[in-house]
mmCIF file of C-alpha atoms and ligand atoms in Angstrom:
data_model
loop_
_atom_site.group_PDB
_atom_site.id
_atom_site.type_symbol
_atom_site.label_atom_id
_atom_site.label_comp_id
_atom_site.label_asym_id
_atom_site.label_seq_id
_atom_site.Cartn_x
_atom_site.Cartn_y
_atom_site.Cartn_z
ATOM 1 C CA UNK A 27 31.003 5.094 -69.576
ATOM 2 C CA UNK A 28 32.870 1.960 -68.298
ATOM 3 C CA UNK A 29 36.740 2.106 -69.170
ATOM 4 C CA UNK A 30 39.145 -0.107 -71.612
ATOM 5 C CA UNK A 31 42.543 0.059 -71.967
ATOM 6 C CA UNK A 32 44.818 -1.852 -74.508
ATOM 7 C CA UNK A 33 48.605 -1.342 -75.209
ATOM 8 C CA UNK A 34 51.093 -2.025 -78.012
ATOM 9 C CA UNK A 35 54.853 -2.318 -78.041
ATOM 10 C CA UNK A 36 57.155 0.090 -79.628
ATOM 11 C CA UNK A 37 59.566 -2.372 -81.199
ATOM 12 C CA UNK A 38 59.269 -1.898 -84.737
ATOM 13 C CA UNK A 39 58.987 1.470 -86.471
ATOM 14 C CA UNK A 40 55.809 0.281 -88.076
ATOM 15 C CA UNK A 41 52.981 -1.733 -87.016
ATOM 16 C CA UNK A 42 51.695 -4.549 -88.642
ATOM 17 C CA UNK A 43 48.384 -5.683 -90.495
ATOM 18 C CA UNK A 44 47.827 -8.469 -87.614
ATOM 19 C CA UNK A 45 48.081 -5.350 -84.810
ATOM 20 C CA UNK A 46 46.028 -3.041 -87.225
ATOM 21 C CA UNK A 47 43.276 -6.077 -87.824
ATOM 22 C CA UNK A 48 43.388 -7.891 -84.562
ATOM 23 C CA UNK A 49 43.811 -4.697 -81.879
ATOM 24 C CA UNK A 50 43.813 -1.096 -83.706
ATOM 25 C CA UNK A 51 40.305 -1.550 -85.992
ATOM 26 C CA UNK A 52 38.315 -2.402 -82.341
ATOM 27 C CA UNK A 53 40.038 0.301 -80.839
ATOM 28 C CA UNK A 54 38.604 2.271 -83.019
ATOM 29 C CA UNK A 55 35.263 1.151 -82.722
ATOM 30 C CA UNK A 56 35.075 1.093 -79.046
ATOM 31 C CA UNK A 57 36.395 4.165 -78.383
ATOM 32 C CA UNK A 58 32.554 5.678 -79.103
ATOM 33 C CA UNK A 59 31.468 3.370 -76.821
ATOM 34 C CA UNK A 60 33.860 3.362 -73.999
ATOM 35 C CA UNK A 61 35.966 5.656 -71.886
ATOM 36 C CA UNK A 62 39.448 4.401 -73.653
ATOM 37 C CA UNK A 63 43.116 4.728 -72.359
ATOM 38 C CA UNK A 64 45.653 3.426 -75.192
ATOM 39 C CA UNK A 65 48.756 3.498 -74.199
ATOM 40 C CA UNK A 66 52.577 2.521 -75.858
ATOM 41 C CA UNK A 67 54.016 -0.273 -73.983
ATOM 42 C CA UNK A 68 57.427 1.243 -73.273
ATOM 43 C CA UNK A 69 58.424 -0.092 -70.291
ATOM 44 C CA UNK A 70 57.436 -3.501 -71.473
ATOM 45 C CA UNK A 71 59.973 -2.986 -74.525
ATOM 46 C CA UNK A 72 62.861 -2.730 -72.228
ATOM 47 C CA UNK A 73 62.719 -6.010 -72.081
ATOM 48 C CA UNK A 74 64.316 -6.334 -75.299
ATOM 49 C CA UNK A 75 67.760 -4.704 -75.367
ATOM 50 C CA UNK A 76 67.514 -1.340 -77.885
ATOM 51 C CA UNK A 77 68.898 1.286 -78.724
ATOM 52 C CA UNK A 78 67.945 4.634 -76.827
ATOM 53 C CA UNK A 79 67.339 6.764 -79.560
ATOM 54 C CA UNK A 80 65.514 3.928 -81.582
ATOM 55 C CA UNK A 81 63.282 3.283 -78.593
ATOM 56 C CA UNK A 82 62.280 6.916 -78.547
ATOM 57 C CA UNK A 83 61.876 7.542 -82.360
ATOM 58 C CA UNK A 84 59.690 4.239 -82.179
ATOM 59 C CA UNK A 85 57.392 5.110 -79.352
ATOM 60 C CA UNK A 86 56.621 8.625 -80.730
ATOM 61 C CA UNK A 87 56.152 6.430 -84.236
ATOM 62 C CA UNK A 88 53.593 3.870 -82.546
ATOM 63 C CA UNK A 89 51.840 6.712 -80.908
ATOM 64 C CA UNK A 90 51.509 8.188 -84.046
ATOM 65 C CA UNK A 91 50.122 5.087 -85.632
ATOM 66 C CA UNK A 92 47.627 4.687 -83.125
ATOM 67 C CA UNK A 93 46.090 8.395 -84.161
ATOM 68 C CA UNK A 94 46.634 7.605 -87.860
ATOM 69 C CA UNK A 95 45.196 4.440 -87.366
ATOM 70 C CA UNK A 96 42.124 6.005 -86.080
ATOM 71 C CA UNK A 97 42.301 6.361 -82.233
ATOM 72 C CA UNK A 98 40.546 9.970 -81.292
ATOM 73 C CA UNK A 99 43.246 11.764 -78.820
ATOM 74 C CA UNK A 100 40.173 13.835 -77.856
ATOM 75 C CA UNK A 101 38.085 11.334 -76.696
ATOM 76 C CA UNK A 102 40.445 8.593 -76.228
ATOM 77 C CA UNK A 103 43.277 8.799 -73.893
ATOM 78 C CA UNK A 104 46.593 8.267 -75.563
ATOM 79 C CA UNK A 105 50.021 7.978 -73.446
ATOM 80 C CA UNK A 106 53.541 6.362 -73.283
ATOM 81 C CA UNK A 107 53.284 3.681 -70.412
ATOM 82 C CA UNK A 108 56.453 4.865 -68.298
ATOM 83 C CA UNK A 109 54.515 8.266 -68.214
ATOM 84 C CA UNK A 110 52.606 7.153 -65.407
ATOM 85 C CA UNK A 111 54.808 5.948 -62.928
ATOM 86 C CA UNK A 112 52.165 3.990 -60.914
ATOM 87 C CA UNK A 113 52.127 1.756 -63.839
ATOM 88 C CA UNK A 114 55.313 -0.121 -62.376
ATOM 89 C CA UNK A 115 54.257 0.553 -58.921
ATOM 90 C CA UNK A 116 51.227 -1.619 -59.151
ATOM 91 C CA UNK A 117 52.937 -4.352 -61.186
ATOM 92 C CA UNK A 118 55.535 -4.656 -58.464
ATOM 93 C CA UNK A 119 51.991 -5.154 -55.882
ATOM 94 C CA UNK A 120 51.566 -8.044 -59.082
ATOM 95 C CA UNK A 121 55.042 -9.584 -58.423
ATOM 96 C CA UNK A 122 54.019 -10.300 -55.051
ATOM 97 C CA UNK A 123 51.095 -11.972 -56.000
ATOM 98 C CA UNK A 124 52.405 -14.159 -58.377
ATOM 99 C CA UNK A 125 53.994 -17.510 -58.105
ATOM 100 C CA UNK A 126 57.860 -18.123 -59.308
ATOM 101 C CA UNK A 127 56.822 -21.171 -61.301
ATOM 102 C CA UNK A 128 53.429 -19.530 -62.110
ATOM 103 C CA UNK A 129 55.251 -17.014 -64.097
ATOM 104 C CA UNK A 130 57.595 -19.475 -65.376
ATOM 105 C CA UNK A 131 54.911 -21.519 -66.650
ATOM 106 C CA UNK A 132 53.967 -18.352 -69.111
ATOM 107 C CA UNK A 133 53.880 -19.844 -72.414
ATOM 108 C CA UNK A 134 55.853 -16.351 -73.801
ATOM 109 C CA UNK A 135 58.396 -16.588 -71.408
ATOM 110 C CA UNK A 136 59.231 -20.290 -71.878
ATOM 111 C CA UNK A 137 59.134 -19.358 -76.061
ATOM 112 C CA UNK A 138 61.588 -17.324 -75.470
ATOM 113 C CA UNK A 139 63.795 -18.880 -73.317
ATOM 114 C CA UNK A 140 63.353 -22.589 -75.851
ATOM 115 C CA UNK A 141 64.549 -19.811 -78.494
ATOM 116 C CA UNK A 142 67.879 -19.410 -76.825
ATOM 117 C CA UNK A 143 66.739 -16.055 -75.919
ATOM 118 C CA UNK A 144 68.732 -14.279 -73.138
ATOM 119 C CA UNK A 145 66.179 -13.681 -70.900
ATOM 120 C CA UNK A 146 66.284 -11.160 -68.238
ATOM 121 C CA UNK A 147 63.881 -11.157 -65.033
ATOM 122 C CA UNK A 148 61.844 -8.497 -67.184
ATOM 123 C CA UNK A 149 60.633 -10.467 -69.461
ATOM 124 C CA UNK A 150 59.537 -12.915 -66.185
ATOM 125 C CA UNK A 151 57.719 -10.506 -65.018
ATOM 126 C CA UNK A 152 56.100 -9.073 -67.989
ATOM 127 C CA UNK A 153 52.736 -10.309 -67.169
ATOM 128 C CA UNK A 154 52.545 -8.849 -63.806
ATOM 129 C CA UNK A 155 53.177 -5.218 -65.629
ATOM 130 C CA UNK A 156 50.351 -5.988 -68.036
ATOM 131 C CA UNK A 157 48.079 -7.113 -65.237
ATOM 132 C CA UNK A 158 48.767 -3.745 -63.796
ATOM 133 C CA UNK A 159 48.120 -1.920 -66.918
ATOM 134 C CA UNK A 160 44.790 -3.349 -67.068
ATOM 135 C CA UNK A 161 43.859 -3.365 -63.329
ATOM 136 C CA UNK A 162 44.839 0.097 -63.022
ATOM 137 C CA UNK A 163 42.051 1.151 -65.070
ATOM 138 C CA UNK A 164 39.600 -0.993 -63.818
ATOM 139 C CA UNK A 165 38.880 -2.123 -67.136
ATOM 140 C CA UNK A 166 35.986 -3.816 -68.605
ATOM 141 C CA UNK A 167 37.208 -5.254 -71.607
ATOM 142 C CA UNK A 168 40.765 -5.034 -73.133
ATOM 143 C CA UNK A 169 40.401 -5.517 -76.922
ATOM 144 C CA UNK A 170 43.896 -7.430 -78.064
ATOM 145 C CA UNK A 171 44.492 -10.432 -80.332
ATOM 146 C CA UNK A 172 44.204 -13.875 -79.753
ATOM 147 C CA UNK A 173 48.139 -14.324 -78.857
ATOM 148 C CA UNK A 174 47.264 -12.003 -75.453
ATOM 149 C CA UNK A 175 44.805 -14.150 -73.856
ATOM 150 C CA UNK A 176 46.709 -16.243 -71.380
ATOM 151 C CA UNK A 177 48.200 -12.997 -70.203
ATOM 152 C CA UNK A 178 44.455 -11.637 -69.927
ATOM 153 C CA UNK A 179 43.686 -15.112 -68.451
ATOM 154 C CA UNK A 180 46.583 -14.225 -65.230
ATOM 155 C CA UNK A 181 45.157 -10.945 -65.393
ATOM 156 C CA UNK A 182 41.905 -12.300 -64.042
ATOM 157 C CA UNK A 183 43.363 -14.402 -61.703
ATOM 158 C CA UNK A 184 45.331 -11.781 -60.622
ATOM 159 C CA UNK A 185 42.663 -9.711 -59.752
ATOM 160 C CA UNK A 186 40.621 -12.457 -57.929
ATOM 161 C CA UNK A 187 43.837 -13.415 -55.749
ATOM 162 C CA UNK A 188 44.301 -9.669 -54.886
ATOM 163 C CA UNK A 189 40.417 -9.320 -54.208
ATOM 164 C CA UNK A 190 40.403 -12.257 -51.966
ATOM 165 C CA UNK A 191 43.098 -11.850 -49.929
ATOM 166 C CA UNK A 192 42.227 -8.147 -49.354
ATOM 167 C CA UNK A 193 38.348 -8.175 -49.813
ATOM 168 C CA UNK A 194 38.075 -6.552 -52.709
ATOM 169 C CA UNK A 195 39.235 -3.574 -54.762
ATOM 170 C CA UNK A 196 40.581 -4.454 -58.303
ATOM 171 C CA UNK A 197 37.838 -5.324 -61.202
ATOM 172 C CA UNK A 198 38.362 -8.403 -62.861
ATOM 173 C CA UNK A 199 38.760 -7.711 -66.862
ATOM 174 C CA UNK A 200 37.042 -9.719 -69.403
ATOM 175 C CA UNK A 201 38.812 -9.996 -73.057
ATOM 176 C CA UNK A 202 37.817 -8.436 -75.846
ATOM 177 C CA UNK A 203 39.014 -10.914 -78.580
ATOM 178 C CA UNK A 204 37.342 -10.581 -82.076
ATOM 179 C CA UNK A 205 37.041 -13.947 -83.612
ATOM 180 C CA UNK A 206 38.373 -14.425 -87.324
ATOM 181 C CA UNK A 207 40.406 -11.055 -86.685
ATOM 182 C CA UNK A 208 42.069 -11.748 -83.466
ATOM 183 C CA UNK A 209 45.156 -13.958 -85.650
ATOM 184 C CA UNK A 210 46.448 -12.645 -89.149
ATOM 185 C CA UNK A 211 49.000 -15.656 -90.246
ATOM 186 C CA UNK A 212 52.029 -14.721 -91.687
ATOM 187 C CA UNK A 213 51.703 -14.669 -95.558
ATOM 188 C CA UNK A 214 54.399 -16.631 -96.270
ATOM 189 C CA UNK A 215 53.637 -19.414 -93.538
ATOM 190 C CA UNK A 216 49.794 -19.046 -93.292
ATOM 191 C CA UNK A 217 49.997 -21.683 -89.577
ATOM 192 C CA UNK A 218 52.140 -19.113 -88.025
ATOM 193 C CA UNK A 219 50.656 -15.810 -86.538
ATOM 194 C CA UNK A 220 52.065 -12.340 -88.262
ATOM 195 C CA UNK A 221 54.497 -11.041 -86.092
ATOM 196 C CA UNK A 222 57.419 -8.630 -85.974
ATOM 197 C CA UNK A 223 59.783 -11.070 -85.310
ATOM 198 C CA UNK A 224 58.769 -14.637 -86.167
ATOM 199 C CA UNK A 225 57.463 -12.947 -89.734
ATOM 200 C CA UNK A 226 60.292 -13.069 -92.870
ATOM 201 C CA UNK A 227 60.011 -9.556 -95.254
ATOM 202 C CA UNK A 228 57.326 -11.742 -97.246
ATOM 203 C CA UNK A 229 54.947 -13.023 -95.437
ATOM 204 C CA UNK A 230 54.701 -9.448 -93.077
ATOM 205 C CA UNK A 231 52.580 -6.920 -94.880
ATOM 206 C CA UNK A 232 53.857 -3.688 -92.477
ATOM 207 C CA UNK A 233 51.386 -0.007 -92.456
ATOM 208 C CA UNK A 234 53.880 2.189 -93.370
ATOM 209 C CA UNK A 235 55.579 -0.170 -96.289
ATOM 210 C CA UNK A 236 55.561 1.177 -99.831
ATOM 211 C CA UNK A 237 52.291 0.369 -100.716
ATOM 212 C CA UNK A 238 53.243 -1.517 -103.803
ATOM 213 C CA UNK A 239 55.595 -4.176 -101.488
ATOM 214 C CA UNK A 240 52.754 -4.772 -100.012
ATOM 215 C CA UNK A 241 50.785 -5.737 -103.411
ATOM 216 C CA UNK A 242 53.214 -7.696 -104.221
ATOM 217 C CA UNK A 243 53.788 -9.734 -101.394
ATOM 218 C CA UNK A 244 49.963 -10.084 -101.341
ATOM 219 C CA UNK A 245 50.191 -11.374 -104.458
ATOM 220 C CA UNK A 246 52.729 -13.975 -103.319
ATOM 221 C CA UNK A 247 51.301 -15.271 -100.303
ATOM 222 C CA UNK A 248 51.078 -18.721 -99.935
ATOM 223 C CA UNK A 249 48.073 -20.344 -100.804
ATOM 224 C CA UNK A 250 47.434 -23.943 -101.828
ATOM 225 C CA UNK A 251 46.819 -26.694 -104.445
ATOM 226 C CA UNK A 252 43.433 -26.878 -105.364
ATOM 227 C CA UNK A 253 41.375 -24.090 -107.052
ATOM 228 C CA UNK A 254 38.523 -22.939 -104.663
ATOM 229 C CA UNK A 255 37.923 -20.114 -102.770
ATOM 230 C CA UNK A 256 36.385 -21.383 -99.572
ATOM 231 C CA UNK A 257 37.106 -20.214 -95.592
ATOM 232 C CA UNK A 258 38.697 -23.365 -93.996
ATOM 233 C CA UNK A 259 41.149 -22.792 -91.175
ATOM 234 C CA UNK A 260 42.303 -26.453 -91.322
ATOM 235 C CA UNK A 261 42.678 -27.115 -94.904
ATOM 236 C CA UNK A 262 43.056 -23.611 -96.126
ATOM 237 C CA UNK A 263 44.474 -21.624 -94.069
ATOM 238 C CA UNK A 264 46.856 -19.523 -96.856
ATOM 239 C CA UNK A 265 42.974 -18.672 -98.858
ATOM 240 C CA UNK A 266 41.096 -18.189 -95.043
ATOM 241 C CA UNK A 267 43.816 -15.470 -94.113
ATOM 242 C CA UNK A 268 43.290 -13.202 -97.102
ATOM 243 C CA UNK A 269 40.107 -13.758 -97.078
ATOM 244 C CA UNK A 270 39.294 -12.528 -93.672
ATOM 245 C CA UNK A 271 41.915 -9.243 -93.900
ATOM 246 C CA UNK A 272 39.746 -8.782 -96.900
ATOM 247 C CA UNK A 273 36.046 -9.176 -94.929
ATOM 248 C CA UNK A 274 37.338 -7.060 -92.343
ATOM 249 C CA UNK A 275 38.795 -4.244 -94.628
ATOM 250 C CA UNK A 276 35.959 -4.018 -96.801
ATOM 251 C CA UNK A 277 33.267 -4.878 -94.388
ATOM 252 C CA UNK A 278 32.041 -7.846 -96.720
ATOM 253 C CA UNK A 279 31.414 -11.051 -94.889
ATOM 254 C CA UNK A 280 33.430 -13.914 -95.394
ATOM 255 C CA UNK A 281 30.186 -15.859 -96.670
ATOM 256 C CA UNK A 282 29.397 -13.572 -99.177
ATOM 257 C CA UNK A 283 33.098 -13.353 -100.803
ATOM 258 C CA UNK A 284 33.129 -16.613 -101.084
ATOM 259 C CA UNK A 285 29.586 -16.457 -103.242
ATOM 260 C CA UNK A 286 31.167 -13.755 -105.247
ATOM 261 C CA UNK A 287 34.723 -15.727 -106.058
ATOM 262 C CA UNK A 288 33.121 -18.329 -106.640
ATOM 263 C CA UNK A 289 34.454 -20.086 -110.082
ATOM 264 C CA UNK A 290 37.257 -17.086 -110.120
ATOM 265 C CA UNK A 291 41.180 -18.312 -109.499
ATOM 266 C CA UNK A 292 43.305 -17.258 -106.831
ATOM 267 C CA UNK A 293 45.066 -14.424 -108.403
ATOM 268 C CA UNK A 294 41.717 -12.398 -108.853
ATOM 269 C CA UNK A 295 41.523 -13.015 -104.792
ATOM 270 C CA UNK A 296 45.042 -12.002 -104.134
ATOM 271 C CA UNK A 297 44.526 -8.769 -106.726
ATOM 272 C CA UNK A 298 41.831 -7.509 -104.667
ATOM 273 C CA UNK A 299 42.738 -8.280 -100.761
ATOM 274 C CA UNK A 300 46.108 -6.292 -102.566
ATOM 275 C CA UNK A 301 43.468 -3.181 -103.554
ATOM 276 C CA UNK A 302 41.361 -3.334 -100.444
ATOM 277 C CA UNK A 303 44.934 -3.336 -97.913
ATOM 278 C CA UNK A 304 46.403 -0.341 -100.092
ATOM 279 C CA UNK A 305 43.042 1.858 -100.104
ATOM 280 C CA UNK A 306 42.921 1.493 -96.383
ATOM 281 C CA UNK A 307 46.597 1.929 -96.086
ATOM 282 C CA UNK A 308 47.006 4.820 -98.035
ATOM 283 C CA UNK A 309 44.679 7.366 -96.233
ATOM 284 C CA UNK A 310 46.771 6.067 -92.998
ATOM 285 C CA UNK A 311 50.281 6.614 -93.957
ATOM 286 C CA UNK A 312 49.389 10.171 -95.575
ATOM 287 C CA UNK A 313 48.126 10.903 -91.699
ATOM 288 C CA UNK A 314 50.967 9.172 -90.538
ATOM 289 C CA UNK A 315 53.206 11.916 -92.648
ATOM 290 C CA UNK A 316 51.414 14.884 -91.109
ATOM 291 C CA UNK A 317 51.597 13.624 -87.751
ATOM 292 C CA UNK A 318 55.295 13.075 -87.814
ATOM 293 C CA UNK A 319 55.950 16.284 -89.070
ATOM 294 C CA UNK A 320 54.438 17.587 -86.024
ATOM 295 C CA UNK A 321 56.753 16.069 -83.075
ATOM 296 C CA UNK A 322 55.628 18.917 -81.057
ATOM 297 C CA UNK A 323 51.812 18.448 -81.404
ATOM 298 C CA UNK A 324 52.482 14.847 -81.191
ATOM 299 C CA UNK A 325 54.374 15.682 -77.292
ATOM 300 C CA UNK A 326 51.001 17.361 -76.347
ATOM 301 C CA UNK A 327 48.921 14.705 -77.566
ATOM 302 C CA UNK A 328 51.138 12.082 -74.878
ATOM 303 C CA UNK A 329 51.455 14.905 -72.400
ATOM 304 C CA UNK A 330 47.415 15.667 -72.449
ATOM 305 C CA UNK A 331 46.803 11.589 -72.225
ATOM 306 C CA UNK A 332 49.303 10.871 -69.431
ATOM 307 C CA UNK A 333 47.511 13.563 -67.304
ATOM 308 C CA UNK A 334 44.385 11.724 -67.500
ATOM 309 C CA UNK A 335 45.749 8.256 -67.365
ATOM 310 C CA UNK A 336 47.595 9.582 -63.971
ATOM 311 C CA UNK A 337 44.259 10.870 -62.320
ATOM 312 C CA UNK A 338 43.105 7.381 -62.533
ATOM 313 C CA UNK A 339 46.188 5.660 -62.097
ATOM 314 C CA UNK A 340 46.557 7.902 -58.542
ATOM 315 C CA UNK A 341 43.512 6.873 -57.443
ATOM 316 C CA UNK A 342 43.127 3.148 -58.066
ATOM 317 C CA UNK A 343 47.040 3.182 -56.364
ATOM 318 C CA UNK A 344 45.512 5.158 -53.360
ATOM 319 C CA UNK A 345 43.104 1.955 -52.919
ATOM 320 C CA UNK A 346 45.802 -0.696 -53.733
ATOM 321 C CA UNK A 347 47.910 1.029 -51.191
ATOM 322 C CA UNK A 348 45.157 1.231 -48.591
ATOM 323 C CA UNK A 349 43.988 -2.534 -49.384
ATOM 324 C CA UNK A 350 47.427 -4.084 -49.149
ATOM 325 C CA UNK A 351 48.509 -1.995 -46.008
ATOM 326 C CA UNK A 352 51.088 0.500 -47.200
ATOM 327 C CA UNK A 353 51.012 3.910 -45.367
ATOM 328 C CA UNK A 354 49.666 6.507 -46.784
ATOM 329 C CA UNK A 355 52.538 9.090 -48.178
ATOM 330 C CA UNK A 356 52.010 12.260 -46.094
HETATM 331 P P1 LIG B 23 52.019 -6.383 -79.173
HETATM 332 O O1 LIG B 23 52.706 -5.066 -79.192
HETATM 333 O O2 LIG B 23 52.809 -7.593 -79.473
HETATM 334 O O3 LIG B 23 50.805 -6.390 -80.172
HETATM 335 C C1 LIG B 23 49.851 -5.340 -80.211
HETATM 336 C C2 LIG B 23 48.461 -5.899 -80.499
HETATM 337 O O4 LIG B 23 48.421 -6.566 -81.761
HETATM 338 C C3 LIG B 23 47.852 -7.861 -81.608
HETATM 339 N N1 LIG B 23 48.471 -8.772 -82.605
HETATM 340 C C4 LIG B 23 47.767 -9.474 -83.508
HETATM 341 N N2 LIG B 23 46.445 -9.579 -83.743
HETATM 342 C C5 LIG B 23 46.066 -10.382 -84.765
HETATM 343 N N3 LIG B 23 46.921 -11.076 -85.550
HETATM 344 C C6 LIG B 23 48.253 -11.008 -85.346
HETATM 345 N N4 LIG B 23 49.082 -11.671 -86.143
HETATM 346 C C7 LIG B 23 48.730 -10.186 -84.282
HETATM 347 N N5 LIG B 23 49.963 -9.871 -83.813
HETATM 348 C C8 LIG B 23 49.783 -9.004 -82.782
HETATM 349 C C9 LIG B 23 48.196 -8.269 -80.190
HETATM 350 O O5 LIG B 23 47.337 -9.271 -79.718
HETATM 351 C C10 LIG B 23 48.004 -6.951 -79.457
HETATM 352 O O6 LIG B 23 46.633 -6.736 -79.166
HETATM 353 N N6 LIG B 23 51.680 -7.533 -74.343
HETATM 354 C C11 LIG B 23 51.112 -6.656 -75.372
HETATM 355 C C12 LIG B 23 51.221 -5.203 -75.024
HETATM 356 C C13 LIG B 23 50.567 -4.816 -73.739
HETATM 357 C C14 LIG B 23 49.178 -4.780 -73.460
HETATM 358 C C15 LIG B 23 49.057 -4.336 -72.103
HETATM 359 C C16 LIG B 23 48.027 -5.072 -74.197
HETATM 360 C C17 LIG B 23 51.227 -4.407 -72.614
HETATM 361 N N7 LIG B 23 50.321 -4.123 -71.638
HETATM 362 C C18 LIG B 23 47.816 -4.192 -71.488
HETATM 363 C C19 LIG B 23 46.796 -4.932 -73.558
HETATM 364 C C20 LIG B 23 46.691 -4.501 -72.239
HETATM 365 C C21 LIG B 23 51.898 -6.925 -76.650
HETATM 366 O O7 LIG B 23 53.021 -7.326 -76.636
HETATM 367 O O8 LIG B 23 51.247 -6.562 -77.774
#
């Protein structure tokens, strides 16, 4: 089967709904389809200064997430990123591709450096590491949300500067970028994506929250003035966000809750998007539990994936190596 491979940062002990809905679901679902390497993005979290020991307890914790969330260790692979050294091998090949000002340009990077952010060259050169997590695989599609595809987009360019200038090698990745799905808004500020750091306490709704937080910041999400439950992006976008997490959850289209709330108020949409998140939520955190009860079974479950992330990894590095006119080790 042809390969995918998507990644998530370990900098929050809990994932959110926007990575559950935009990345984890499709994960899921493509992992019968596909030969799938998932992987936690831990050398991409040095880039933000943590703590050792809270760096470790979260990677084993979005690992875990990944299973409880879904992800098949048995079929799909499942791996800490810095277990397969070639990882930053290949992104250094990346550097050397890239442009200063090309990565400059990043809109990420320059986000974070408008923020006042102290930014080290890591955080530069982030993209080149995630165009070597992809290329590595020689990945079809890499299912992420819509706030990854200009680093998908230098991906592809990456791969068609390398395969030019050394006639061939590296398959060029398309996205895999669910529409409706691919951005979750922040509850509170429905214009802004969910995220772990732009997001206040209210407007994230977080998996492994106390599942009646997350009802009740459901049931104070931001909305607006008039009375109708219609999907409108533009003019709606408080009513459009809960009522895609609710399509999505419940596997009702967006058309047809809109038929059946029609003439209802807000608070009978916000009651049920609140029952739909918790039912799915609930079955997830009890796995969650078991999982990290098991730290052990958990170590195997990384140790098993890295071993067959590395026998790919080796061998697309053997052909980088050979293509870009590094010796071959003895
Ligand atoms: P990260 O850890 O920020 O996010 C993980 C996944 O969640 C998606 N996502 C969202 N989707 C919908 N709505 C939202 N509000 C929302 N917030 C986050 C992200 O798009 C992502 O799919 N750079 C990546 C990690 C990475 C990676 C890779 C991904 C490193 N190497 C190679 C794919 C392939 C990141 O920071 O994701």
């Amino acid at each position: 089967a042809p390969r995918i491979l998507s990644g998530m940062q370990p900098t929050s002990d809990s994932l959110h709904l926007g990575n559950y809905l935009g990345a984890l679901v499709n994960w899921v679902r493509l992992q019968d389809e596909f030969d799938a390497y998932y992987f936690v993005a831990d050398l991409h979290a040095l880039t933000v200064p943590t703590d050792p020991a809270v760096l470790r307890e979260r990677t084993r914790k979005t690992a875990a997430q990944f299973i409880a969330g879904g992800v098949d260790p048995e079929r799909s692979a499942v791996f800490c990123q810095s277990h397969v050294t070639e990882h930053a091998e290949l992104g250094w090949v990346m550097n050397c591709l890239t442009a200063d000002g090309e990565a400059r340009r990043m809109t990420q990077f320059k986000d974070k450096v408008a923020k006042g952010q102290n930014a080290n060259v890591g955080l530069l050169t982030y993209p080149m590491l995630m165009a070597a997590d992809i290329l590595m695989y020689d990945a079809a599609y890499v299912p992420v949300g819509e706030d990854q595809r200009q680093h998908l987009e230098i991906t592809r360019d990456l791969a068609e500067r390398f395969n030019t200038r050394f006639g061939g090698g590296l398959v060029v990745p398309e996205p895999y970028i669910v529409k409706g799905a691919a951005k979750i808004q922040d509850l509170q500020d429905p214009t802004s994506k969910m995220s772990k750091t732009g997001s206040s306490p209210k407007g994230l709704i977080d998996l492994m929250q106390d599942p009646a937080r997350i009802a009740k910041n459901i049931r104070s999400a931001v909305t607006d003035t008039e009375a109708e439950i219609r999907y409108d992006v533009d003019t709606k976008p408080g009513v459009s966000n809960l009522l895609v997490i609710h399509s999505i959850l419940s596997g009702t289209p967006v058309a047809d809750l809109e038929a059946s709330f029609a003439g209802r108020g807000y608070g009978d949409l916000k009651k049920e998007v609140a029952d739909v998140v918790v039912a799915a939520i609930e079955p997830f955190q009890a796995r969650m539990h078991e999982l990290l009860d098991d730290p052990a079974e958990l170590d195997r479950i990384l140790a098993s994936g890295a071993d067959r992330a590395r026998e790919v990894a080796r061998a697309t590095m053997a052909r980088v190596r050979d293509r870009v006119g590094l010796l071959p080790a003895a």
